[in-house]
PDB file of C-alpha atoms in Angstrom:
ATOM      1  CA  UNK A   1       1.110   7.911   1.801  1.00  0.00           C
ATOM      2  CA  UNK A   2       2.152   8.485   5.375  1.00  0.00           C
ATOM      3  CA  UNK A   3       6.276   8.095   5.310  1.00  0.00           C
ATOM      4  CA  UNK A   4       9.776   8.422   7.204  1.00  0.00           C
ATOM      5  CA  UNK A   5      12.005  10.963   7.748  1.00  0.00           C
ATOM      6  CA  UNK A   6      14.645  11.238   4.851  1.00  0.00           C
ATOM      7  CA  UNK A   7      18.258  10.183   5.727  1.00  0.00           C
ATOM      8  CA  UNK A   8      21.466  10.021   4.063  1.00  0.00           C
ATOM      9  CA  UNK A   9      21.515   5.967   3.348  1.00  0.00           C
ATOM     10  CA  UNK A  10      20.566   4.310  -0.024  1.00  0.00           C
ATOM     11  CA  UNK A  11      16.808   3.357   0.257  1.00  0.00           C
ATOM     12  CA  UNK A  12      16.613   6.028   3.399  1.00  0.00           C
ATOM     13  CA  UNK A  13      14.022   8.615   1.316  1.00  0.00           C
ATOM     14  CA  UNK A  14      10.993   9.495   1.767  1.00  0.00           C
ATOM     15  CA  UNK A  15       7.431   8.177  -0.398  1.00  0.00           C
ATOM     16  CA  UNK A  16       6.701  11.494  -2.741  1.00  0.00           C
ATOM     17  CA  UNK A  17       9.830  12.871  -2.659  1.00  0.00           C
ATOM     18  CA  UNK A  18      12.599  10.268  -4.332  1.00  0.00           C
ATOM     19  CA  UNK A  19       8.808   9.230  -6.903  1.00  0.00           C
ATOM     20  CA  UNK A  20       5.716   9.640  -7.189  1.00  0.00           C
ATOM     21  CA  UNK A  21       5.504  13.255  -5.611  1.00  0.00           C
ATOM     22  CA  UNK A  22       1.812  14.333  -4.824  1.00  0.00           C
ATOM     23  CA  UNK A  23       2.780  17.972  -7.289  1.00  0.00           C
ATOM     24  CA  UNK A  24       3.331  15.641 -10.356  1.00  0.00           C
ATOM     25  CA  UNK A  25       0.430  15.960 -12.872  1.00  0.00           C
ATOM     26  CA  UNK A  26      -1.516  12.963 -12.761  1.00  0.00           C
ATOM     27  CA  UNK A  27      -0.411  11.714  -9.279  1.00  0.00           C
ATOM     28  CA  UNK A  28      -4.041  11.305  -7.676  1.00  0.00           C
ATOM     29  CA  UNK A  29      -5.749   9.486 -10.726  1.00  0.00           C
ATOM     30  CA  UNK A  30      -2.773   6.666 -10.524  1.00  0.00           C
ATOM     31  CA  UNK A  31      -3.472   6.725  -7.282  1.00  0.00           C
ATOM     32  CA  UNK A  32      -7.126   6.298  -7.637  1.00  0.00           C
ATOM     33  CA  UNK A  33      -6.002   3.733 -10.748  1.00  0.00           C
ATOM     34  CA  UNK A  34      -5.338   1.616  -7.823  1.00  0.00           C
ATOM     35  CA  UNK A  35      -8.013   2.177  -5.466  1.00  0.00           C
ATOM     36  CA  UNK A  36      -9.789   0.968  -8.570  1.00  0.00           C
ATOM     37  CA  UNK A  37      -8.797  -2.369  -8.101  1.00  0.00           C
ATOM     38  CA  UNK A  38      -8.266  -2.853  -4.497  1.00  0.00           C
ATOM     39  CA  UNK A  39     -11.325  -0.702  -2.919  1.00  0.00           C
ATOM     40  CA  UNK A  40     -13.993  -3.275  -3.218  1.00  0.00           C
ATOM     41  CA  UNK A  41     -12.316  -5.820  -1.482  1.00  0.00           C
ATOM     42  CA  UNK A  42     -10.943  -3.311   1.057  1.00  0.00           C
ATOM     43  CA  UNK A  43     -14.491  -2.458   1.849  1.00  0.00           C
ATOM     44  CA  UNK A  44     -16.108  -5.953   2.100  1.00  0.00           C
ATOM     45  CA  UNK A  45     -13.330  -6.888   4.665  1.00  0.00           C
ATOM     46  CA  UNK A  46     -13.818  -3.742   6.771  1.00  0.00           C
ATOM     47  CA  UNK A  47     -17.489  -4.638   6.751  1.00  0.00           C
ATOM     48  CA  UNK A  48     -17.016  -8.482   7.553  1.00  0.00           C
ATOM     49  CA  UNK A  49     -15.079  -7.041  10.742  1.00  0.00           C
ATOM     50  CA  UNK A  50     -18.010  -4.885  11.561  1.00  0.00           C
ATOM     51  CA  UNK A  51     -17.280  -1.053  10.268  1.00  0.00           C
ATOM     52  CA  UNK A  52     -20.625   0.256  10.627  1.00  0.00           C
ATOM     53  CA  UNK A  53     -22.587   3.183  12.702  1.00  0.00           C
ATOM     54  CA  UNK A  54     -21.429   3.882  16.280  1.00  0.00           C
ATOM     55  CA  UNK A  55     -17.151   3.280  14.439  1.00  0.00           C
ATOM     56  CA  UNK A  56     -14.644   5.844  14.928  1.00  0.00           C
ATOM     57  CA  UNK A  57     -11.708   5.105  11.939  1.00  0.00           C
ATOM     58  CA  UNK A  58      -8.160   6.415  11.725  1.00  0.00           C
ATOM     59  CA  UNK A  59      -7.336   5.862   7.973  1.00  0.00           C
ATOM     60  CA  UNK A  60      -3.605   5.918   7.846  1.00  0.00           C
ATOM     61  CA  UNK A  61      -1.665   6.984   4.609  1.00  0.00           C
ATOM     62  CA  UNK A  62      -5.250   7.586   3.073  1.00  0.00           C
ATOM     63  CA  UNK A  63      -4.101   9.046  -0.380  1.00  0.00           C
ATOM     64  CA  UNK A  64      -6.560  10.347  -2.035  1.00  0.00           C
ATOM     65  CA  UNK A  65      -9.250   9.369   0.650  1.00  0.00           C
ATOM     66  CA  UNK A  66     -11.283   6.819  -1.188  1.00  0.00           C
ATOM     67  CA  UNK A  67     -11.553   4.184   1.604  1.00  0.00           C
ATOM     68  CA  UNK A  68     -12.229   6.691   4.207  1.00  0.00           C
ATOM     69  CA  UNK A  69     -14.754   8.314   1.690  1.00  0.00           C
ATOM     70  CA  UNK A  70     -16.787   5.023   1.515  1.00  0.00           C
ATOM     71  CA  UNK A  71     -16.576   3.614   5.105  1.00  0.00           C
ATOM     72  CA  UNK A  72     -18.901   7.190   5.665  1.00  0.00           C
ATOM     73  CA  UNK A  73     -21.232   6.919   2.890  1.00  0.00           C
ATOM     74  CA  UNK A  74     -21.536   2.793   2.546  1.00  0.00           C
ATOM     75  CA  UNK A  75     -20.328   1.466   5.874  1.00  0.00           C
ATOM     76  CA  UNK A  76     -22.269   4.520   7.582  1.00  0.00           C
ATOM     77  CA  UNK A  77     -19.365   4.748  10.135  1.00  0.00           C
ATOM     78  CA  UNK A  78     -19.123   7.583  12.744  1.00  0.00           C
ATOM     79  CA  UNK A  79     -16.264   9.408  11.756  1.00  0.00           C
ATOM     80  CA  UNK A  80     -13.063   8.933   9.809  1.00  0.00           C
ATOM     81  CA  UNK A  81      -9.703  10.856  10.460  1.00  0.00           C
ATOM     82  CA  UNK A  82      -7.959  10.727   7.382  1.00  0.00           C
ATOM     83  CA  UNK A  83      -4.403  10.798   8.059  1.00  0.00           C
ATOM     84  CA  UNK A  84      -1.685  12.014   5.166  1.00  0.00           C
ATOM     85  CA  UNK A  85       2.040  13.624   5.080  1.00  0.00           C
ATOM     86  CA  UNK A  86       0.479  15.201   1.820  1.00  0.00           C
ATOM     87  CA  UNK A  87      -2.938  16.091   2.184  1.00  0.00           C
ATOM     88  CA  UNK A  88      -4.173  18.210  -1.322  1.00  0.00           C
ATOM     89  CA  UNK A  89      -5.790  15.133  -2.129  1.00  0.00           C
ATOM     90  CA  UNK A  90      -7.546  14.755   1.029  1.00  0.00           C
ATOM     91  CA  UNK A  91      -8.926  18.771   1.028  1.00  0.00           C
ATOM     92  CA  UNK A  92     -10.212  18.245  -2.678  1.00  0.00           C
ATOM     93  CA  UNK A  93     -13.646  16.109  -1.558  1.00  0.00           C
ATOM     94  CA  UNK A  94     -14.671  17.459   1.779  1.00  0.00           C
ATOM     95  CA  UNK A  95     -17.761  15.149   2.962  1.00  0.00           C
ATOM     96  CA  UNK A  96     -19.470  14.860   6.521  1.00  0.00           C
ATOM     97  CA  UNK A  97     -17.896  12.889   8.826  1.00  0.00           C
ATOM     98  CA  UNK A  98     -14.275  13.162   7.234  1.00  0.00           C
ATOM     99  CA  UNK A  99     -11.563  15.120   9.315  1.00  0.00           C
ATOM    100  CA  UNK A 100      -8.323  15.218   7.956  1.00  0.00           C
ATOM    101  CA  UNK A 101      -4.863  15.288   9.155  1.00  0.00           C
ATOM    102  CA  UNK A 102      -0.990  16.182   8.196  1.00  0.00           C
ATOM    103  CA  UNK A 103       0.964  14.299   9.876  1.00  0.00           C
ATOM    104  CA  UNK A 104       3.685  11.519   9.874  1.00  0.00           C
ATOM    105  CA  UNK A 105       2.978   8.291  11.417  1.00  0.00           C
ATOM    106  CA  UNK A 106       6.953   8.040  12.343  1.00  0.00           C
ATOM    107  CA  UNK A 107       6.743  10.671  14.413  1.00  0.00           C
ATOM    108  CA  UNK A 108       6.876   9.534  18.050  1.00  0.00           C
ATOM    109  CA  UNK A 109       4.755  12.235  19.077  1.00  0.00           C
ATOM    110  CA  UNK A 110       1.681  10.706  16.672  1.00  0.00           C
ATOM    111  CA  UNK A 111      -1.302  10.336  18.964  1.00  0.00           C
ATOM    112  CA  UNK A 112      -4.310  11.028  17.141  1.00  0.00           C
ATOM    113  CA  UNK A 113      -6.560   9.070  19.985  1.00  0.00           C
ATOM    114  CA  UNK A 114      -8.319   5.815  20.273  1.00  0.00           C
ATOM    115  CA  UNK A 115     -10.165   3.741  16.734  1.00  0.00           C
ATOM    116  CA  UNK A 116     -12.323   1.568  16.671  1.00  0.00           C
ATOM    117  CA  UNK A 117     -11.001   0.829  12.911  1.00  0.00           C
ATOM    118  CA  UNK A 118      -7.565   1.690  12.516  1.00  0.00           C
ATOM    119  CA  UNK A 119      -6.747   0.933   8.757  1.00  0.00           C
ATOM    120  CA  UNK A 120      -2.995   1.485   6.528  1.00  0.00           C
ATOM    121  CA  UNK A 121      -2.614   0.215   3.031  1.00  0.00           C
ATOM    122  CA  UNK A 122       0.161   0.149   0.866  1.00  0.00           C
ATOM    123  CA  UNK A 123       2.044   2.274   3.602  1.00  0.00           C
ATOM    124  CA  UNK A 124       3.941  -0.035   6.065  1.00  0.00           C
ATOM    125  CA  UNK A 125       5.816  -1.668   3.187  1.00  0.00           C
ATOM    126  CA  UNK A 126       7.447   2.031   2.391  1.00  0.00           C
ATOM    127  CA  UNK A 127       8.960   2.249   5.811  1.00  0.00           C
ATOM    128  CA  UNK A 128      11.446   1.251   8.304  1.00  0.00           C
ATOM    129  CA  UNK A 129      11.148   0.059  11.742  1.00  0.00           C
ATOM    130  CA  UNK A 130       7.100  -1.934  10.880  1.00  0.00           C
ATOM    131  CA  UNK A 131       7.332  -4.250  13.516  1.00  0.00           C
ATOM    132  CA  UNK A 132       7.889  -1.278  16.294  1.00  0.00           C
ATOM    133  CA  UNK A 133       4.989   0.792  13.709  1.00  0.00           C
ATOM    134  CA  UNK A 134       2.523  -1.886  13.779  1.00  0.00           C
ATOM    135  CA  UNK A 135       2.741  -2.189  18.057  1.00  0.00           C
ATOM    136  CA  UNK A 136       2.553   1.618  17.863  1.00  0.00           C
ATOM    137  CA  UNK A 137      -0.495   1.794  15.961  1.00  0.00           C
ATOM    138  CA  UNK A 138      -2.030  -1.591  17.764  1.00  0.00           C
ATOM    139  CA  UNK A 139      -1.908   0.654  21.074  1.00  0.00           C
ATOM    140  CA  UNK A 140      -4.660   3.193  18.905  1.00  0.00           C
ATOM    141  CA  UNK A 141      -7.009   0.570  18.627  1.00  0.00           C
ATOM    142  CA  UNK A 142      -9.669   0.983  21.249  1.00  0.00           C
ATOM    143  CA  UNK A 143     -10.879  -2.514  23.325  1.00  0.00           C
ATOM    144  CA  UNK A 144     -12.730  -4.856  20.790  1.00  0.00           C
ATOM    145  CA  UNK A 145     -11.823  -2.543  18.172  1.00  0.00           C
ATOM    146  CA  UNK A 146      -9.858  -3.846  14.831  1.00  0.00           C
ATOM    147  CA  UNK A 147      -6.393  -3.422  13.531  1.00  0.00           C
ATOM    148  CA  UNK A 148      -6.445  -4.448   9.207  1.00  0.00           C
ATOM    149  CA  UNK A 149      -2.917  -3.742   7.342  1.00  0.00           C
ATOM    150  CA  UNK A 150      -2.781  -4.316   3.476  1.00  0.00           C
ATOM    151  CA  UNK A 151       0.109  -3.944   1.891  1.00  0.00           C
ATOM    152  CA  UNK A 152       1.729  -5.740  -1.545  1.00  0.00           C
ATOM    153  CA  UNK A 153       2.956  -9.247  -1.712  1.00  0.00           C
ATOM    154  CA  UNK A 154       5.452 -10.070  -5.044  1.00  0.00           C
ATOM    155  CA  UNK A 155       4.264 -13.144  -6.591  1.00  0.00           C
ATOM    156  CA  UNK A 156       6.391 -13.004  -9.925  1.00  0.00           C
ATOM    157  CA  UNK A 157       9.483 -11.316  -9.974  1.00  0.00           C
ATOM    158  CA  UNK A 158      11.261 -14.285  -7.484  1.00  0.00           C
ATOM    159  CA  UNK A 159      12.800 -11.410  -5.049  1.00  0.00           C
ATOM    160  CA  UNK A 160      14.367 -12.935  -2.078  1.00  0.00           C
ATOM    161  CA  UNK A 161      14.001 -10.940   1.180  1.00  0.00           C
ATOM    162  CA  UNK A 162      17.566  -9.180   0.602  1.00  0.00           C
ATOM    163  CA  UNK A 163      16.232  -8.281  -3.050  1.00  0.00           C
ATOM    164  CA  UNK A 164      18.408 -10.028  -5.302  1.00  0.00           C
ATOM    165  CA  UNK A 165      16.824 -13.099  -7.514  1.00  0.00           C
ATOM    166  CA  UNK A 166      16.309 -16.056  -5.961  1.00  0.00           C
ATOM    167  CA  UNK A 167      17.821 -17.791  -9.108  1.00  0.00           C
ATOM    168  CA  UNK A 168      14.887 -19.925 -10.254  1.00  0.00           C
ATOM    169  CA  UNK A 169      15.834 -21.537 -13.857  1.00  0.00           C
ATOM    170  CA  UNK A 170      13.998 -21.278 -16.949  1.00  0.00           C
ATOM    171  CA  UNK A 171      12.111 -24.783 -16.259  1.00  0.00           C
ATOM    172  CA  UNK A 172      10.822 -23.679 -13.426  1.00  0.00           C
ATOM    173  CA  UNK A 173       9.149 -20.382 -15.033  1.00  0.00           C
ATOM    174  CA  UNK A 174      11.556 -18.651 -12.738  1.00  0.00           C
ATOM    175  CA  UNK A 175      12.774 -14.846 -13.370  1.00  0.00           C
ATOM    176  CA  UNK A 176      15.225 -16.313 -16.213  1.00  0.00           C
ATOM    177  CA  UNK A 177      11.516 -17.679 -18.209  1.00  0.00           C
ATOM    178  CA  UNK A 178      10.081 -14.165 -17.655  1.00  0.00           C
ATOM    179  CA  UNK A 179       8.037 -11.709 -19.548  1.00  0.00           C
ATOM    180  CA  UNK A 180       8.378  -8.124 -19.907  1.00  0.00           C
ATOM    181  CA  UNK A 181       6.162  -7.742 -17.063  1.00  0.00           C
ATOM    182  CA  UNK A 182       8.240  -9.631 -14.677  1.00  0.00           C
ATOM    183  CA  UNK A 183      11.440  -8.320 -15.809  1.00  0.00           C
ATOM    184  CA  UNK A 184       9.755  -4.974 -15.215  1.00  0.00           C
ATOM    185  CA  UNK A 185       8.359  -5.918 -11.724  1.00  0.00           C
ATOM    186  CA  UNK A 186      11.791  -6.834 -10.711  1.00  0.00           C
ATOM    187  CA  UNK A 187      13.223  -3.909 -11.756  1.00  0.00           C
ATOM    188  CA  UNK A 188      10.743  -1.432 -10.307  1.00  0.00           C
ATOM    189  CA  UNK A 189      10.455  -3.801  -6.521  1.00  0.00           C
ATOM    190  CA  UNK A 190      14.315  -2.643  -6.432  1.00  0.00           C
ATOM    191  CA  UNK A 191      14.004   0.327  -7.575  1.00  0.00           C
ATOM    192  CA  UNK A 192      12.127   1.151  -5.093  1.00  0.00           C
ATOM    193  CA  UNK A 193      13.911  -0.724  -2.370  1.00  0.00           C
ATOM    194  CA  UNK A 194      17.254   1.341  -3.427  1.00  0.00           C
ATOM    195  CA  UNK A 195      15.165   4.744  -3.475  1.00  0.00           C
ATOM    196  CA  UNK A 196      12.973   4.679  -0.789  1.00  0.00           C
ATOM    197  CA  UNK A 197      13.626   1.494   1.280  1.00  0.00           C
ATOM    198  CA  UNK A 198      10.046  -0.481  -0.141  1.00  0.00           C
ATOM    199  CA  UNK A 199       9.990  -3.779   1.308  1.00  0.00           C
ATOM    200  CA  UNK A 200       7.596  -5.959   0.629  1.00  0.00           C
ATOM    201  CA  UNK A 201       9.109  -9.686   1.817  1.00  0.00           C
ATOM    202  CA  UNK A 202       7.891  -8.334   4.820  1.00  0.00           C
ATOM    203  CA  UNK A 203       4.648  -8.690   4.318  1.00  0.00           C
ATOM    204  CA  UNK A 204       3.773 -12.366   4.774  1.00  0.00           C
ATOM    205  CA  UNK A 205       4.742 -11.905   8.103  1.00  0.00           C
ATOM    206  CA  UNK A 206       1.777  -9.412   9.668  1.00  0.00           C
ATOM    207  CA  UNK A 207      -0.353 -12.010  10.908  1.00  0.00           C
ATOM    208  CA  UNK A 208       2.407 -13.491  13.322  1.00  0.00           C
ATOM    209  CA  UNK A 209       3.669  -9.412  14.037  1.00  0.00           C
ATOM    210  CA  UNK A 210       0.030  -8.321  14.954  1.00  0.00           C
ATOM    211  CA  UNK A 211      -0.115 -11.417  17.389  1.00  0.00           C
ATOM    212  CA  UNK A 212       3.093 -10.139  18.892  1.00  0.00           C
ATOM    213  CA  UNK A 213       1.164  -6.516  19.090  1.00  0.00           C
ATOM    214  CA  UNK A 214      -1.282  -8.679  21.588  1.00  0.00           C
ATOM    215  CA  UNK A 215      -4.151  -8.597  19.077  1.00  0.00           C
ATOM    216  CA  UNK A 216      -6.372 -12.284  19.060  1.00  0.00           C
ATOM    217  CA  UNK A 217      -7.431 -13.748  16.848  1.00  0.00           C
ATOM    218  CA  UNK A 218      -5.627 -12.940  13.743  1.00  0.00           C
ATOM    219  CA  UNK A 219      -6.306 -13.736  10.309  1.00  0.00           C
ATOM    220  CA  UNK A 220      -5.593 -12.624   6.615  1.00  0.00           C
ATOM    221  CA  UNK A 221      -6.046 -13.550   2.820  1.00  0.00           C
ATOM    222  CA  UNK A 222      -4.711 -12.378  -0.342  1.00  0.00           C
ATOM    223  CA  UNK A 223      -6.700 -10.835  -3.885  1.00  0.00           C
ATOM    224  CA  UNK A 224      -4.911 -10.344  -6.797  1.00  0.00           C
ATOM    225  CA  UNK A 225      -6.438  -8.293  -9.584  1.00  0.00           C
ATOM    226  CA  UNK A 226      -6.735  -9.666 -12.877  1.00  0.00           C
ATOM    227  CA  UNK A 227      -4.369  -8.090 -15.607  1.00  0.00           C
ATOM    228  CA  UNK A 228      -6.134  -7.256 -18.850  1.00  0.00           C
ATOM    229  CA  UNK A 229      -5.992  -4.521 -21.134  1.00  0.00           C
ATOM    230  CA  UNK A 230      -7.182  -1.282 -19.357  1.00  0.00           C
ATOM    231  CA  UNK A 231      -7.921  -2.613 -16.252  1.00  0.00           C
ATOM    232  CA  UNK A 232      -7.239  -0.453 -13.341  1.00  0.00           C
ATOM    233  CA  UNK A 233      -4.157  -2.351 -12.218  1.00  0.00           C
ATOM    234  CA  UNK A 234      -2.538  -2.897 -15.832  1.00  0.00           C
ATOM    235  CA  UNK A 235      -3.239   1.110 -15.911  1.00  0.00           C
ATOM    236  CA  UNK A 236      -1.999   1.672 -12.328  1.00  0.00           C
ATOM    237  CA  UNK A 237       1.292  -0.218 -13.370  1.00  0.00           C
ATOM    238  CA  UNK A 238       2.139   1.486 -16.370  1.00  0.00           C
ATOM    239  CA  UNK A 239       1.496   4.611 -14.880  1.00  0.00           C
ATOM    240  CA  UNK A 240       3.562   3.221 -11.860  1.00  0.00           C
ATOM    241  CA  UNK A 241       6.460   2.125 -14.576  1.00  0.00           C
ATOM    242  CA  UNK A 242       6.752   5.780 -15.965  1.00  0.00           C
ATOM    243  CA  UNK A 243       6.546   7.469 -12.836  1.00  0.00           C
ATOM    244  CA  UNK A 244      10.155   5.772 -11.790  1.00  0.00           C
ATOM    245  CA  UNK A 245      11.341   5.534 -15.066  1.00  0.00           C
ATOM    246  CA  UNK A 246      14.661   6.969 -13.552  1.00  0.00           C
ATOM    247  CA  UNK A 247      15.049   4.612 -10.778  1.00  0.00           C
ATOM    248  CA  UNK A 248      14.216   1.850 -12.224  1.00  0.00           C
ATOM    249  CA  UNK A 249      16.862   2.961 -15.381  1.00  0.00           C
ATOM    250  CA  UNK A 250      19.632   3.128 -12.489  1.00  0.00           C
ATOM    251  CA  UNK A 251      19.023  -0.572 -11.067  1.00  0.00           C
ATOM    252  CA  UNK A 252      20.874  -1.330 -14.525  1.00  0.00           C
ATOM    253  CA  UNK A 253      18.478  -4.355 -14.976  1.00  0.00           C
ATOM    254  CA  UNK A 254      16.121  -2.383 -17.675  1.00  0.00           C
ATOM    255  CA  UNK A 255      16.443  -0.081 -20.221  1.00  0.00           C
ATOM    256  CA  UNK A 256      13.981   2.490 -21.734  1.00  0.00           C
ATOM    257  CA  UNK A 257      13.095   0.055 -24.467  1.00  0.00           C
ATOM    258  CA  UNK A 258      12.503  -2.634 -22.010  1.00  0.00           C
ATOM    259  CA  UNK A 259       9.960  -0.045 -20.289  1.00  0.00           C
ATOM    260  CA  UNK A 260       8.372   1.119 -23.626  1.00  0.00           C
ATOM    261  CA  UNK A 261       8.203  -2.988 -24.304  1.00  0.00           C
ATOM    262  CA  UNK A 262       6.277  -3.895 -21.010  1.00  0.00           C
ATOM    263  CA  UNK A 263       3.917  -0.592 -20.759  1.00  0.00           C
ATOM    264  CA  UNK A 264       2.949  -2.175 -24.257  1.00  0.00           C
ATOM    265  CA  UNK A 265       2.585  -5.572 -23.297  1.00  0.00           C
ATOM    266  CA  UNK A 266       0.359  -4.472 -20.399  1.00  0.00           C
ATOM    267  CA  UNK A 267      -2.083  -3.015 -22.846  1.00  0.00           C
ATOM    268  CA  UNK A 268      -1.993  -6.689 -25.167  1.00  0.00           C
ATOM    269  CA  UNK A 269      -4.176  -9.536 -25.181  1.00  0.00           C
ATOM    270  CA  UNK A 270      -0.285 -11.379 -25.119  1.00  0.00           C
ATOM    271  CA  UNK A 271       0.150 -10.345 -21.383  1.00  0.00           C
ATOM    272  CA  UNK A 272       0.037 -13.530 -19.469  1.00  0.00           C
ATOM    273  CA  UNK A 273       1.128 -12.621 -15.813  1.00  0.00           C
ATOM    274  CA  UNK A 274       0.100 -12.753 -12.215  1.00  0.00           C
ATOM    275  CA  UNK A 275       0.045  -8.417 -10.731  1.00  0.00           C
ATOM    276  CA  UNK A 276       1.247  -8.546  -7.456  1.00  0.00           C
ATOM    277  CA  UNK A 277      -1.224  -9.687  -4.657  1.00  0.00           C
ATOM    278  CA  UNK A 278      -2.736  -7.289  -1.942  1.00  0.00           C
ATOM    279  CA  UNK A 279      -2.258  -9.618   1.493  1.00  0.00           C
ATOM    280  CA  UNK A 280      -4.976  -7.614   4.029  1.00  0.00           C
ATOM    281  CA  UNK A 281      -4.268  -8.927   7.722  1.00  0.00           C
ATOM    282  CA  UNK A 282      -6.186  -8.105  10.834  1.00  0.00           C
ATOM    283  CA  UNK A 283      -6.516  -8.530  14.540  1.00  0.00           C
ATOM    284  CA  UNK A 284      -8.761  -7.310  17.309  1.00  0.00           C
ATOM    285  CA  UNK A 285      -7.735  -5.732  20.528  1.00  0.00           C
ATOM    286  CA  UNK A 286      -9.100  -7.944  23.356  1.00  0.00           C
ATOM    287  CA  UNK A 287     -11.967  -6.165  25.299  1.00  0.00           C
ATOM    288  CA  UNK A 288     -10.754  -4.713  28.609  1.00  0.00           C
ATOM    289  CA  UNK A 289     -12.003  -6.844  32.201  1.00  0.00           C
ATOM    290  CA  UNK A 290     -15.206  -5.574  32.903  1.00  0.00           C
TER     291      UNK A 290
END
């Protein structure tokens, strides 16, 4: 995951530093836990928008390179530059067609060239400053080429955008009716928010921000996995739940048994919950006057 320079605020770290660092055991198969449930919908969008032969990709924040593995070998794409502050995943799987890169997206001096695809999921939401991000990497996309963001959209914990509840009663089914996976979900969003600056009410907002970038026309949609006992996602959660154990202890609204209680339910034909959604939005860069 492609991240920001660490500063000296709360919420100012950095993605792999302040949790889930790429040296912890296990790291890549949560990762690919995920990529699990999101991949196949990843890759039938990308090929709706026309990723095929003759497509140069940047694949931004590209983890353990999954996507940028299968826009080669299914999609039958060009080239992909894989593009990764960490990049051990990356190096594991070389295959034709794949060049990778170390680099931070923050960095001004990022200018990896011209895509026909350019592609980030699950990375804008980690940093600051996405509006000025998502102009910066609209201006790689080459004329007629595609911009497609993905990034997490919180449909049951009832965050508001400054990440305190938004104070829904029980009637409602609000936070206050919750299960442990909600409570847990709430928890780990700040968490997060307090370690490394996720924000995710952000994220309803791409279509209207890649409009602004001067991409036309613009569209998105939202999947959200199905939770069910070891199903990628319920796996990619608990995984996700242990792996910021400490943060998520510090927020003061769980406890360890409250973490032991919803890794459980996860795993239960009791759980009854929505997993947060996976809003992909896209827009194409106008061809240039011929």
């Amino acid at each position: 995951m492609t991240t920001a320079p660490r500063g000296d605020a709360p919420g100012d770290g950095r993605y792999g530093e302040a949790v889930f660092r790429p040296e912890q055991e296990g790291e890549g198969e949560r990762i690919d836990f995920g990529a699990l449930a999101y991949d196949d919908i990843t890759m039938a969008r990308l090929r709706a928008l026309g990723a095929g032969p003759g497509w140069r990709c940047l694949d931004v924040g590209a983890g353990t390179g999954t996507v940028s593995r299968r826009l080669l070998e299914e999609a039958g794409v060009t080239g992909v530059l894989a593009v990764d502050r960490d990049v051990r995943f990356l190096l594991e799987r070389p295959v034709t067609g794949l060049d990778v890169l170390e680099a931070d997206v923050t960095d001004p001096d990022f200018a990896p060239g011209r895509f026909r695809l350019v592609h980030a999921r699950f990375v804008l939401m980690h940093l600051p400053g996405r509006e000025r991000l998502i102009t910066r990497l609209a201006e790689l996309v080459e004329p007629g080429g595609v911009l497609v963001l993905s990034d997490a959209v919180d449909l049951t914990s009832g965050l508001t955008a400054d990440g305190t509840a938004d104070g829904m009663s029980d009637q409602t089914g609000g936070p206050a009716a919750g299960t442990p996976y909600t409570s847990m979900m709430r928890a780990m969003w700040q968490a997060l928010r307090d370690t490394i600056g996720t924000d995710v009410s952000w994220v309803p907002s791409y279509p209207r921000l890649l409009r602004g970038a001067g991409l036309v026309p613009v569209a998105a949609e939202i999947h959200v996995p199905p939770l069910e006992p070891g199903s990628p996602i319920s796996r990619f959660w608990a995984d996700t739940w242990e792996r910021s154990r400490a943060p998520m202890l510090a927020t003061g609204l769980v406890d360890d048994a409250a973490v032991d209680e919803a890794i459980r339910y996860l795993d239960s034909d009791a759980c009854a919950a929505l997993s947060a959604g996976m809003l992909t939005a896209w827009g194409r860069k106008p061809e240039e006057p011929s």
